[in-house]
Short mmCIF file of C-alpha atoms and ligand atoms in Angstrom, two decimals:
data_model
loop_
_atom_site.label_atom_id
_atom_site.label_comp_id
_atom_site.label_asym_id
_atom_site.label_seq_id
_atom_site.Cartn_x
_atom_site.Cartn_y
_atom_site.Cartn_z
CA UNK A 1 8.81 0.75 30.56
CA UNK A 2 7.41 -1.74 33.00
CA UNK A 3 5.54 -4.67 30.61
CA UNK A 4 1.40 -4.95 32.21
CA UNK A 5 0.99 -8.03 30.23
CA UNK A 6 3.34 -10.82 31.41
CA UNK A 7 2.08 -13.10 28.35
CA UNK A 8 4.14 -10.66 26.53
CA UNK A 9 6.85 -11.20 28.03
CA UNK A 10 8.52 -14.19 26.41
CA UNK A 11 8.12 -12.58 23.26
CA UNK A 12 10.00 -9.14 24.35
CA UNK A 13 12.71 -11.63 24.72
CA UNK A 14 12.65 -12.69 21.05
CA UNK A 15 12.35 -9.12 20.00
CA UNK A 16 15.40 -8.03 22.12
CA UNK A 17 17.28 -11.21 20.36
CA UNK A 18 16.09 -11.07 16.79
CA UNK A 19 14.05 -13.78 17.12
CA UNK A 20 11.38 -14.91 14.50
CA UNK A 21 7.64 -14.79 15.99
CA UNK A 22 5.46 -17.48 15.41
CA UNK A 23 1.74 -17.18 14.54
CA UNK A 24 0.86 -17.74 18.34
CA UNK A 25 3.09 -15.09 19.25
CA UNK A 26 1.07 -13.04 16.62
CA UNK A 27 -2.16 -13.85 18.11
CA UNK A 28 -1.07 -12.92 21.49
CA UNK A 29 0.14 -9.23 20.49
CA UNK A 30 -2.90 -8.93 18.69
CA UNK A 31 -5.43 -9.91 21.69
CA UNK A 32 -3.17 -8.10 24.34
CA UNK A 33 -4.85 -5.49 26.12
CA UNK A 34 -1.25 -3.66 26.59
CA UNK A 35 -1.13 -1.51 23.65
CA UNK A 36 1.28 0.62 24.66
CA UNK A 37 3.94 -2.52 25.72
CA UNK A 38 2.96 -3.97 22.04
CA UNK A 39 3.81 -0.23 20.79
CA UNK A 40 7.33 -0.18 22.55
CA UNK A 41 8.41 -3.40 20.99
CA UNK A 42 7.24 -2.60 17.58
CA UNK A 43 9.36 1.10 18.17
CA UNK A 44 12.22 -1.00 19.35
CA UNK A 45 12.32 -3.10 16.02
CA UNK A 46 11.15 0.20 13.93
CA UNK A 47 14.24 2.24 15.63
CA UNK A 48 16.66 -0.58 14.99
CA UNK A 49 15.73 -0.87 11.11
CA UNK A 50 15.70 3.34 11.02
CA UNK A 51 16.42 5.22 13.59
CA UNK A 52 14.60 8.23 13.97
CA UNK A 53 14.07 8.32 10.30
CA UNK A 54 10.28 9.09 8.95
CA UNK A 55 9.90 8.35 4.96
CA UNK A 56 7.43 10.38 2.47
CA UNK A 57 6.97 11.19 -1.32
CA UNK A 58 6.02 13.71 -3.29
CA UNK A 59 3.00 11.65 -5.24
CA UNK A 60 0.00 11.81 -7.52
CA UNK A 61 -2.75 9.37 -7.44
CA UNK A 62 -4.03 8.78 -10.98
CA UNK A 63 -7.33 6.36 -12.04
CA UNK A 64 -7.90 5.56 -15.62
CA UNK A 65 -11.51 4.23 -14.63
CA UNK A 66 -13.15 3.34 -11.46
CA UNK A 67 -15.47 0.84 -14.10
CA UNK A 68 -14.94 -2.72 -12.71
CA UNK A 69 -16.59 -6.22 -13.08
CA UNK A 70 -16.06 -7.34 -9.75
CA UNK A 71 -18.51 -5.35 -7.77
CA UNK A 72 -16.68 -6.05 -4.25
CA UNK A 73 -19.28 -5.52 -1.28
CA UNK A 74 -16.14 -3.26 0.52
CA UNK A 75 -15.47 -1.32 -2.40
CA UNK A 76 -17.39 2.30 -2.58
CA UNK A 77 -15.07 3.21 -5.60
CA UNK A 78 -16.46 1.29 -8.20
CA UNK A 79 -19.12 1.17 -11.17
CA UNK A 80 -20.20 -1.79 -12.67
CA UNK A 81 -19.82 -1.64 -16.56
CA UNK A 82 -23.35 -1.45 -17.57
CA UNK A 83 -24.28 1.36 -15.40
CA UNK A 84 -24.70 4.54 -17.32
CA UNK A 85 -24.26 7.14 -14.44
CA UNK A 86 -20.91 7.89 -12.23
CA UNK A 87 -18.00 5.53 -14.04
CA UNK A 88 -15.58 7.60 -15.97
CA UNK A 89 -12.79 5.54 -18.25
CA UNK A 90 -10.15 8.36 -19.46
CA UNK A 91 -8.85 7.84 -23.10
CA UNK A 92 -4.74 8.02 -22.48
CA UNK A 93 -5.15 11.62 -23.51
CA UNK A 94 -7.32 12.45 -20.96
CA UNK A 95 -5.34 10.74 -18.77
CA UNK A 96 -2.45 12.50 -19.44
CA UNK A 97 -4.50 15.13 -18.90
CA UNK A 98 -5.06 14.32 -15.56
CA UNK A 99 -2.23 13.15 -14.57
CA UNK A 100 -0.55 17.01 -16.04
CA UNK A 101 -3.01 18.76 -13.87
CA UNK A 102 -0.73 18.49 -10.61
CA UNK A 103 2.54 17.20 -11.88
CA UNK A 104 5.37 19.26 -11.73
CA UNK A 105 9.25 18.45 -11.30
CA UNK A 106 8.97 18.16 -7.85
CA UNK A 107 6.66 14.74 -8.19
CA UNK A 108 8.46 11.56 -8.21
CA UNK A 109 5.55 9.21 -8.54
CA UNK A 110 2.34 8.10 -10.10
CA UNK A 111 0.12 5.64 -8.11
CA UNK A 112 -2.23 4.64 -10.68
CA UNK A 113 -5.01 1.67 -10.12
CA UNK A 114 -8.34 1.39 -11.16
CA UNK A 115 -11.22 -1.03 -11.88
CA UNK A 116 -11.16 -4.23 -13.94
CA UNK A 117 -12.65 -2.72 -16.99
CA UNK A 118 -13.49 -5.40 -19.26
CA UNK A 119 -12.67 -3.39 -23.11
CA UNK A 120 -8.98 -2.29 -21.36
CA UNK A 121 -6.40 -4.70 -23.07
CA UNK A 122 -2.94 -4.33 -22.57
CA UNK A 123 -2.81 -2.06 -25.64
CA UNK A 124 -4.51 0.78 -23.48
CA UNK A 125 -1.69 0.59 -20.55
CA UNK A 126 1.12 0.36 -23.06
CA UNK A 127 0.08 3.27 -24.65
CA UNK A 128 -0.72 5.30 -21.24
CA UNK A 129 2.77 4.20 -19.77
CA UNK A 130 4.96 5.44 -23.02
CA UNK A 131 2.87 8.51 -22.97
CA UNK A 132 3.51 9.80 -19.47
CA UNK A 133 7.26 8.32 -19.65
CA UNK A 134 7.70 10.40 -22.88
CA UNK A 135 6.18 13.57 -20.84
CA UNK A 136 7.12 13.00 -17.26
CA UNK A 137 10.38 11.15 -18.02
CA UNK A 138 11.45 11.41 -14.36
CA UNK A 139 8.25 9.88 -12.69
CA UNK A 140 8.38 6.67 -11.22
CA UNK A 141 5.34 4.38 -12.62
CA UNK A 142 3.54 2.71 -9.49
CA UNK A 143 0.80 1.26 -11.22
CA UNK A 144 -1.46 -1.58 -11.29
CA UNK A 145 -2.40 -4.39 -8.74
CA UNK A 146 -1.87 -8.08 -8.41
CA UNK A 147 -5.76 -7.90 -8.82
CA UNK A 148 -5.61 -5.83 -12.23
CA UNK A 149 -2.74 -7.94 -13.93
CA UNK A 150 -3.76 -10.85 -13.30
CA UNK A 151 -7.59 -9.72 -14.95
CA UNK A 152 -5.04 -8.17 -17.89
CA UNK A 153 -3.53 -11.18 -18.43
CA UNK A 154 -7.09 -13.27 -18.77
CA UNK A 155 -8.62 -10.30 -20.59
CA UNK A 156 -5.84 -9.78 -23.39
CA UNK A 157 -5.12 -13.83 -23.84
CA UNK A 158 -1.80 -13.34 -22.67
CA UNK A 159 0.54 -15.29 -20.22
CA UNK A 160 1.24 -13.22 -16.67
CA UNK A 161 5.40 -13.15 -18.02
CA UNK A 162 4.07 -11.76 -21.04
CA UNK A 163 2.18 -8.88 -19.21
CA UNK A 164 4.85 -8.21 -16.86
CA UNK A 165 7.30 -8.25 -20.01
CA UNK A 166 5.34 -5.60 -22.05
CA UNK A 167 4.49 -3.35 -19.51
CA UNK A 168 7.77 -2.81 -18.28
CA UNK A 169 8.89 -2.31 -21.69
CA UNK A 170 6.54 0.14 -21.85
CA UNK A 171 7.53 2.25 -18.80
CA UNK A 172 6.25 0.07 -15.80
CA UNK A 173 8.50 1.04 -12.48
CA UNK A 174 6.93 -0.67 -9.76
CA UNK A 175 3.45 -2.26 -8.52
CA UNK A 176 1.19 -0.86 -5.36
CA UNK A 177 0.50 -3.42 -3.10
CA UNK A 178 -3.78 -3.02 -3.46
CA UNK A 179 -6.65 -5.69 -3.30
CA UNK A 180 -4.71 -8.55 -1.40
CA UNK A 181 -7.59 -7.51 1.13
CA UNK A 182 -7.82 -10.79 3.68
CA UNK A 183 -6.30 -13.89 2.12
CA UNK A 184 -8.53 -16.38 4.09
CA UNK A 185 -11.00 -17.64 1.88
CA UNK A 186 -14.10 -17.70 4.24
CA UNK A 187 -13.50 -13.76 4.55
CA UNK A 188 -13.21 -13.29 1.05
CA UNK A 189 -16.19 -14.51 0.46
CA UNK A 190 -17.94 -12.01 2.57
CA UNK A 191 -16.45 -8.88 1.29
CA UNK A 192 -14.57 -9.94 -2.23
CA UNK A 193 -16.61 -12.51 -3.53
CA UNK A 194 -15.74 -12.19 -7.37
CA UNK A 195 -12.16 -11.19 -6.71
CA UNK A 196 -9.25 -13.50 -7.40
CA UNK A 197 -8.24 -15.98 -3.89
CA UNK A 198 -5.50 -15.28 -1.52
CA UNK A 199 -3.52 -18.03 -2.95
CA UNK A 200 -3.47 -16.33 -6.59
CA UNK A 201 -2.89 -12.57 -5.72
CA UNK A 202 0.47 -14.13 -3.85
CA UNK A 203 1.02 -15.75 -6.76
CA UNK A 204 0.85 -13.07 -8.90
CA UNK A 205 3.12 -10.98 -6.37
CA UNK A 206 5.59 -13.77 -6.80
CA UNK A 207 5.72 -13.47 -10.51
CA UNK A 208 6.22 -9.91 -10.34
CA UNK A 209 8.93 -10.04 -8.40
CA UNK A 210 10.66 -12.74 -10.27
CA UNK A 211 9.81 -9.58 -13.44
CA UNK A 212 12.41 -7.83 -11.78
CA UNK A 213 9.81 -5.54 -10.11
CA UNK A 214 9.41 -4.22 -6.43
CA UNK A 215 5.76 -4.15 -5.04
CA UNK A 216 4.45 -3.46 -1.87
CA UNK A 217 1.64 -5.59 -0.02
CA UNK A 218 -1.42 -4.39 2.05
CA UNK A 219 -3.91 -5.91 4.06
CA UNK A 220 -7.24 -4.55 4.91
CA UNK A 221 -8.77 -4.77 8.36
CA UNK A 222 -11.18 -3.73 10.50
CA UNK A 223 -14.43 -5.62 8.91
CA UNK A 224 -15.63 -8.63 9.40
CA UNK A 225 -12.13 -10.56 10.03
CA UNK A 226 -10.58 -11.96 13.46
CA UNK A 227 -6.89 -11.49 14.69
CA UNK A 228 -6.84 -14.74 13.30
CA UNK A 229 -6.99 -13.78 10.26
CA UNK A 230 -5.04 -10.88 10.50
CA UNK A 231 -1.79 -12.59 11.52
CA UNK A 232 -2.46 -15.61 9.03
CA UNK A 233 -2.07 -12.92 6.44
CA UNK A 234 1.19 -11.50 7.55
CA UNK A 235 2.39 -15.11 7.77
CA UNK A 236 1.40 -15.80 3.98
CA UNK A 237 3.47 -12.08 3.13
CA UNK A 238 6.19 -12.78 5.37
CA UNK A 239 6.73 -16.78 3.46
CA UNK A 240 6.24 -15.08 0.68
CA UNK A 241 8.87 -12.57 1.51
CA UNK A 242 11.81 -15.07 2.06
CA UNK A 243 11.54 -16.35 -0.74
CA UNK A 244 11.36 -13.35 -3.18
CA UNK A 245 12.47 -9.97 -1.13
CA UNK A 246 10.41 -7.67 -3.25
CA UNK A 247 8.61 -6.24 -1.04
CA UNK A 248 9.64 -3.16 -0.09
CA UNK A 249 6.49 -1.78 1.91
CA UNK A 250 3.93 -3.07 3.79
CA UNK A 251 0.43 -1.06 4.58
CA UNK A 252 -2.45 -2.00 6.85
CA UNK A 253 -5.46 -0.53 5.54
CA UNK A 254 -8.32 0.90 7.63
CA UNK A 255 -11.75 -0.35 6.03
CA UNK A 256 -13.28 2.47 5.86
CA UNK A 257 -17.67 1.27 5.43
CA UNK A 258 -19.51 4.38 4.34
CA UNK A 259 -20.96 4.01 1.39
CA UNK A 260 -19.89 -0.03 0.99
CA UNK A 261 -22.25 -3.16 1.40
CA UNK A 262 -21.05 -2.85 5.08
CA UNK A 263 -22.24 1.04 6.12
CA UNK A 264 -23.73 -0.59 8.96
CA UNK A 265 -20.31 -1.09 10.29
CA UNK A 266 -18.24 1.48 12.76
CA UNK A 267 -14.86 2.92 11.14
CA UNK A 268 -11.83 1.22 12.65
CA UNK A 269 -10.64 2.83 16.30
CA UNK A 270 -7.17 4.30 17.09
CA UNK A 271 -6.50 1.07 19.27
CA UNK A 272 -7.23 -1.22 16.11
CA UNK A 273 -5.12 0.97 14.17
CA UNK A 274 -2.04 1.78 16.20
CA UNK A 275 -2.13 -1.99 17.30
CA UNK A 276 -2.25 -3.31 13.78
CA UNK A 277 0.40 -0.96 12.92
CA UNK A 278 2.58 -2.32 15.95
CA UNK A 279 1.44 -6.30 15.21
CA UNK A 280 2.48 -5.67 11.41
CA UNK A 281 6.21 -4.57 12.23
CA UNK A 282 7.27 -7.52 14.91
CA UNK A 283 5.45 -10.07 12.79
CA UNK A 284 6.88 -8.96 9.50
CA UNK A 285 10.47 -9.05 9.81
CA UNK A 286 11.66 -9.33 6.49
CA UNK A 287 10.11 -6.11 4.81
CA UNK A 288 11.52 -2.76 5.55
CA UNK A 289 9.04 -0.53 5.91
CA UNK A 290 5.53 0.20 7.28
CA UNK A 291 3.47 2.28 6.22
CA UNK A 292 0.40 4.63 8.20
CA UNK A 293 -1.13 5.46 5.20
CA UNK A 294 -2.53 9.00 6.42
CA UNK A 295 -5.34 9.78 4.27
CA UNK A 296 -7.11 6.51 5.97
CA UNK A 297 -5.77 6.64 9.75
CA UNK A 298 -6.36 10.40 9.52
CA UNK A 299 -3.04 12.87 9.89
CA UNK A 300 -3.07 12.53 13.69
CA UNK A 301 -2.70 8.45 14.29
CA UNK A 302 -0.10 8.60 11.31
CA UNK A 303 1.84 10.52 13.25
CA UNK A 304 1.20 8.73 16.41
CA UNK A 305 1.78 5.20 14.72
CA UNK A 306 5.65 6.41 13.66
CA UNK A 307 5.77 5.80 17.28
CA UNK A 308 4.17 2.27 17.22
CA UNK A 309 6.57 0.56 14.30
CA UNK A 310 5.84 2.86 11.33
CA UNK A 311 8.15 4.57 9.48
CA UNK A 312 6.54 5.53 6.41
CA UNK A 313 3.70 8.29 5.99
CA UNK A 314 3.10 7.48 1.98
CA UNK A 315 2.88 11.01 0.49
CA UNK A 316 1.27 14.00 -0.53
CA UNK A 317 -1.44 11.66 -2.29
CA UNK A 318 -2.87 14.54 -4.81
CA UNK A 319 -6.62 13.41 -5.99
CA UNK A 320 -6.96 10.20 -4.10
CA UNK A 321 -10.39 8.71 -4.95
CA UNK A 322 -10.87 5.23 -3.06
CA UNK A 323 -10.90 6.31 0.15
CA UNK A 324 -13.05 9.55 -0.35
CA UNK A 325 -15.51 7.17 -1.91
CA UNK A 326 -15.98 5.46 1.26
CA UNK A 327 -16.59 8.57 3.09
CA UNK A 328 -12.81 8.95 4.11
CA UNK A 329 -12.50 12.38 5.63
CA UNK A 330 -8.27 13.13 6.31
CA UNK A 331 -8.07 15.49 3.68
CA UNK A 332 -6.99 15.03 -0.23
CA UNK A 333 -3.83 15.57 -1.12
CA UNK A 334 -1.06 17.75 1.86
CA UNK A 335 1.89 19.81 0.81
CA UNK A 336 5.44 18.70 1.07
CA UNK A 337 5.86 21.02 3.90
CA UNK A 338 2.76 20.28 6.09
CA UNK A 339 4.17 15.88 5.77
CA UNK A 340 7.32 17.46 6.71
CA UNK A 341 5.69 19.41 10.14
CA UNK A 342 3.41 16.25 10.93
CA UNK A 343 6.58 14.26 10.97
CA UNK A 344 8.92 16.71 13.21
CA UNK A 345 6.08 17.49 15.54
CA UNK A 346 5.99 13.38 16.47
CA UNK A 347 9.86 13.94 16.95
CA UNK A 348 11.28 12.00 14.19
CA UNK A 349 13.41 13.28 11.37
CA UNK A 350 11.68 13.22 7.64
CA UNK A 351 13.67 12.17 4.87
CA UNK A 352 11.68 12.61 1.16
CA UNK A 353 12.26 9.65 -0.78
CA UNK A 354 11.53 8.22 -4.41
CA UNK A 355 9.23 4.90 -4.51
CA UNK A 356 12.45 2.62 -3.90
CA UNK A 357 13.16 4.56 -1.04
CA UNK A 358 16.11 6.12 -1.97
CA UNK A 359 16.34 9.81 -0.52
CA UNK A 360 15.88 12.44 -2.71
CA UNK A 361 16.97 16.02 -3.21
CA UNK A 362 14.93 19.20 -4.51
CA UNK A 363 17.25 20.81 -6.45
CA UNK A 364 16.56 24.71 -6.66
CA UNK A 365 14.45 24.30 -10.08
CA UNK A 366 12.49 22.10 -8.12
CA UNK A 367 13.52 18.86 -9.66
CA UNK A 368 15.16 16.21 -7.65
CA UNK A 369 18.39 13.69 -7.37
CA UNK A 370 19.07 11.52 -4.99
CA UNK A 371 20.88 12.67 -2.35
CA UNK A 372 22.92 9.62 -0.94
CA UNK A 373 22.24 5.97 -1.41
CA UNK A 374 19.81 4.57 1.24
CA UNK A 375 22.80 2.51 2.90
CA UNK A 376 24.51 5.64 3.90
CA UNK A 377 20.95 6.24 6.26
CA UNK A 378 21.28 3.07 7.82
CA UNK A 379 19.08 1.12 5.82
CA UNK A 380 19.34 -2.24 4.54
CA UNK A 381 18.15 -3.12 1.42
O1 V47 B 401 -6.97 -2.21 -3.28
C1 V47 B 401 -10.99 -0.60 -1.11
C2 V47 B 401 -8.59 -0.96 -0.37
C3 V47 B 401 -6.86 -0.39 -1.72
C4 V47 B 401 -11.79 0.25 0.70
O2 V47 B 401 1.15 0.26 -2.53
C5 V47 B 401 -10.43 0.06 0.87
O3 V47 B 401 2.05 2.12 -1.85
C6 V47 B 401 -10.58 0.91 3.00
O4 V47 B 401 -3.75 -0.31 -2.00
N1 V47 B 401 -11.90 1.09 2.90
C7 V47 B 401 -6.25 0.79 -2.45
N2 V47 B 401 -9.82 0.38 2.01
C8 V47 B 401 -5.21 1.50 -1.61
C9 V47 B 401 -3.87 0.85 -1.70
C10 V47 B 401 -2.64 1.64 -1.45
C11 V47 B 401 -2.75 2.90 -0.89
C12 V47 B 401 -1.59 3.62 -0.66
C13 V47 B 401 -0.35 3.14 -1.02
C14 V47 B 401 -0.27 1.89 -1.60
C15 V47 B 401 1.05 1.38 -2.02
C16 V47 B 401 -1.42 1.12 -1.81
O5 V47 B 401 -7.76 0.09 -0.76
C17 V47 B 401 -7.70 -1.34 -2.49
C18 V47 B 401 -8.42 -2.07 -1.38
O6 V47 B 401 -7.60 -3.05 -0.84
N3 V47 B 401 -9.97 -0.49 -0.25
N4 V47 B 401 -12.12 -0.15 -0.54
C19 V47 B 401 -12.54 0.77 1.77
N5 V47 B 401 -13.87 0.92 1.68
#
C-alpha cells in the first residue's frame, strides 16, 4: 500500500527495522491525516508480535462499591460517601453473592474495582479475596487499581509493600490497569482533580510489579487532552516498561461524557479510536498486547481495530458498570461464542486465554486447562 503521507515515511523505515520511535515520531502518527498508512504499520508490528492471533476471556466484572471520595469530573460511576441515594457497598457476602450470580467453571477471571470508600480497610479485601478463592478456586483475581491501593495503603496506615504483601497472601492474581487517566498534570487537573498525579500512579505500578504482580496500563482519551499528551503518556508507560516488564496489556480508553462533568462533550469518533489504537502499538514496543476494549469502542471498531495494531478484545465483561454509567451503549456482557464470530468475521483466528495470556482449553465439563504454553503461539513473554 502506497504511503499518502510522505512525513510518514521515515518512520515506516524504523518500523520495517525495529526501530524505537521517538516522541516526535509519536506526534506525527498522531496528527497524520493517513489513517489507514498509520493502520498498516501498526498491523505490520501487531502481525509480527501475533500473527493472525485475536485474544479474549471468559470474565466477570465485579464492584464492591461505586462509593468514592474523589468525585472525578469524568467519572459517571461514582457516589460520594455522604450521599444517601444510588451508592451500594456489598458486605463480602453479598459480594460473593454477586460475583456467584454468573460464575460458572467456564470463567477464568474477576475484574473487580470500585470507589475509594473511606470505612474499606484492607481487612474488607482480605476477607473478599479468601472468600471467592475458597469458592471459585480456579478464578484469576484481577482486582484493584494503582488508584485504589495506593488510597488502601493511606487509609489502613500501612506501607504500599505491606498492601501488596497481604493481598496477595490473601488471593490477589493480578491488577487492572484503571485510573492512570492522562498523566500530565495540567489535564489532571481538569478532569481528576482529587486523584493521585501521574508521577505516583507509575509509581505505584512500579511497586506492584516489583510484588511479583502483572498489571496492565490504560490511558483515557478523547476529552480535553492534545496528541501531546497522548504520546507523553505512552512515553511515561513505555520508560516505565523497560525497566519493570509487567505490563502485560495496554488499553486506550474511549471517554465516554454522558452523564460526567463533561456531557457537553461529543463521544470519541472511529478515526480517534482506530488511530489511537494504531499510535498505541508502534509507540509502545515493549508491551505485548493491545487491547480494543469492546464494550467502549462498540463491537464493530473492536473488530475493525484488530486490523489497526490490536490484538486483544478483553472478554465477555458480564455486569460491567463504569461504562454504562456514562451512557455507554455496546451491550453488557457477550457470549463466548458471539467474541468468537466478531473475531473470525474480521479474519483473524481467536484464541481464549486466562488473564496472563496463556491459552486455555474448555474441557467438556466446561472447566478449562491450558492448552499449550503461550511460546508455542509465537508469543514472547
Ligand atoms: O479507571 C472512568 C475509566 C476505567 C470513564 O486492566 C472512563 O484489563 C470512559 O480500567 N468514560 C475503568 N472511561 C476501566 C478499566 C479497564 C477496563 C477493561 C479492562 C481493564 C484491564 C481495565 O475507566 C477507569 C477510568 O480510567 N473511566 N470514567 C468514562 N466516563
Amino acid at each position: 500500500m502506497k504511503i499518502q503521507d510522505t512525513n510518514l515515511l521515515p518512520i515506516a523505515d524504523k518500523v520495517s527495522s525495529g526501530e524505537r520511535l521517538t516522541y516526535e515520531d509519536g506526534l506525527v502518527l498522531a496528527r497524520s491525516k493517513d489513517l489507514l498508512s498509520v493502520g498498516n504499520l501498526a498491523n505490520s508490528v501487531r502481525e509480527r508480535l501475533h500473527g493472525d492471533a485475536a485474544f479474549f476471556n471468559i470474565n466477570r466484572h465485579l464492584n464492591p462499591t461505586n462509593v468514592c471520595i474523589a468525585s472525578c469530573k469524568l467519572c459517571a460511576f461514582s457516589v460520594p460517601f455522604r450521599e444517601k441515594e444510588n451508592g451500594w457497598t456489598y458486605s463480602v457476602d453479598q459480594a460473593i453473592e454477586v460475583a456467584g450470580r454468573d460464575v460458572d467453571p467456564s470463567v477464568s477471571e474477576l475484574h473487580i474495582v470500585g470507589g475509594l470508600h473511606p470505612k474499606l480497610r484492607i481487612e474488607y479485601y482480605e476477607s473478599l479475596f479468601q472468600d471467592l478463592k475458597q469458592r471459585f478456586p480456579w478464578i484469576h483475581l484481577k482486582a484493584l487499581t494503582m488508584v485504589e491501593l495506593d488510597f488502601l495503603a493511606s487509609s489502613s496506615r500501612l506501607t504500599l509493600k505491606q498492601v501488596l504483601e497481604r493481598l496477595k497472601a490473601a488471593g490477589l492474581d493480578s491488577c487492572p490497569g484503571g485510573g492512570a487517566e492522562i498523566f500530565a498534570e495540567e489535564i489532571r487537573q481538569q478532569i481528576c482533580d482529587h486523584k493521585m498525579t501521574g508521577e505516583r500512579w507509575l509509581e505505584v505500578a512500579r511497586s506492584v510489579h516489583d510484588a511479583g504482580l502483572r498489571s496492565n496500563c490504560t490511558m483515557l482519551y478523547g476529552h480535553v487532552e492534545s496528541a501531546e499528551h497522548r504520546i507523553d503518556h505512552l512515553v511515561k508507560l513505555r520508560q516505565l516498561q523497560d525497566d519493570t516488564g509487567g505490563f502485560q496489556c495496554f488499553i486506550p480508553l474511549s471517554f465516554h461524557p454522558e452523564n460526567t462533568e463533561f456531557s457537553h462533550l461529543p463521544p470519541t469518533g472511529g478515526r480517534l479510536d482506530l488511530q489511537t489504537i494504531a499510535v498505541s502499538r508502534l509507540m509502545l514496543d515493549n508491551i505485548p498486547h493491545i487491547k480494543a476494549y469492546w464494550i467502549m469502542l462498540g463491537q464493530k471498531v473492536a473488530q475493525i481495530a484488530l486490523h489497526f495494531g490490536a490484538d486483544d478484545l478483553d472478554g465477555t465483561v458480564v455486569d460491567e458498570r463504569i461504562t454504562l454509567a456514562a451512557g455507554g451503549a455496546a451491550g453488557n456482557g457477550l457470549s463466548r461464542e458471539r467474541l468468537e464470530a466478531l473475531i473470525v468475521e474480521a479474519g483473524r483466528r481467536p484464541i481464549l486465554r486466562d488473564t496472563l495470556y496463556r491459552p486455555l482449553e474448555l474441557s467438556s465439563e466446561g472447566g478449562q486447562h491450558i492448552e499449550k504454553p503461550w511460546d508455542q503461539v509465537g508469543l514472547g513473554a
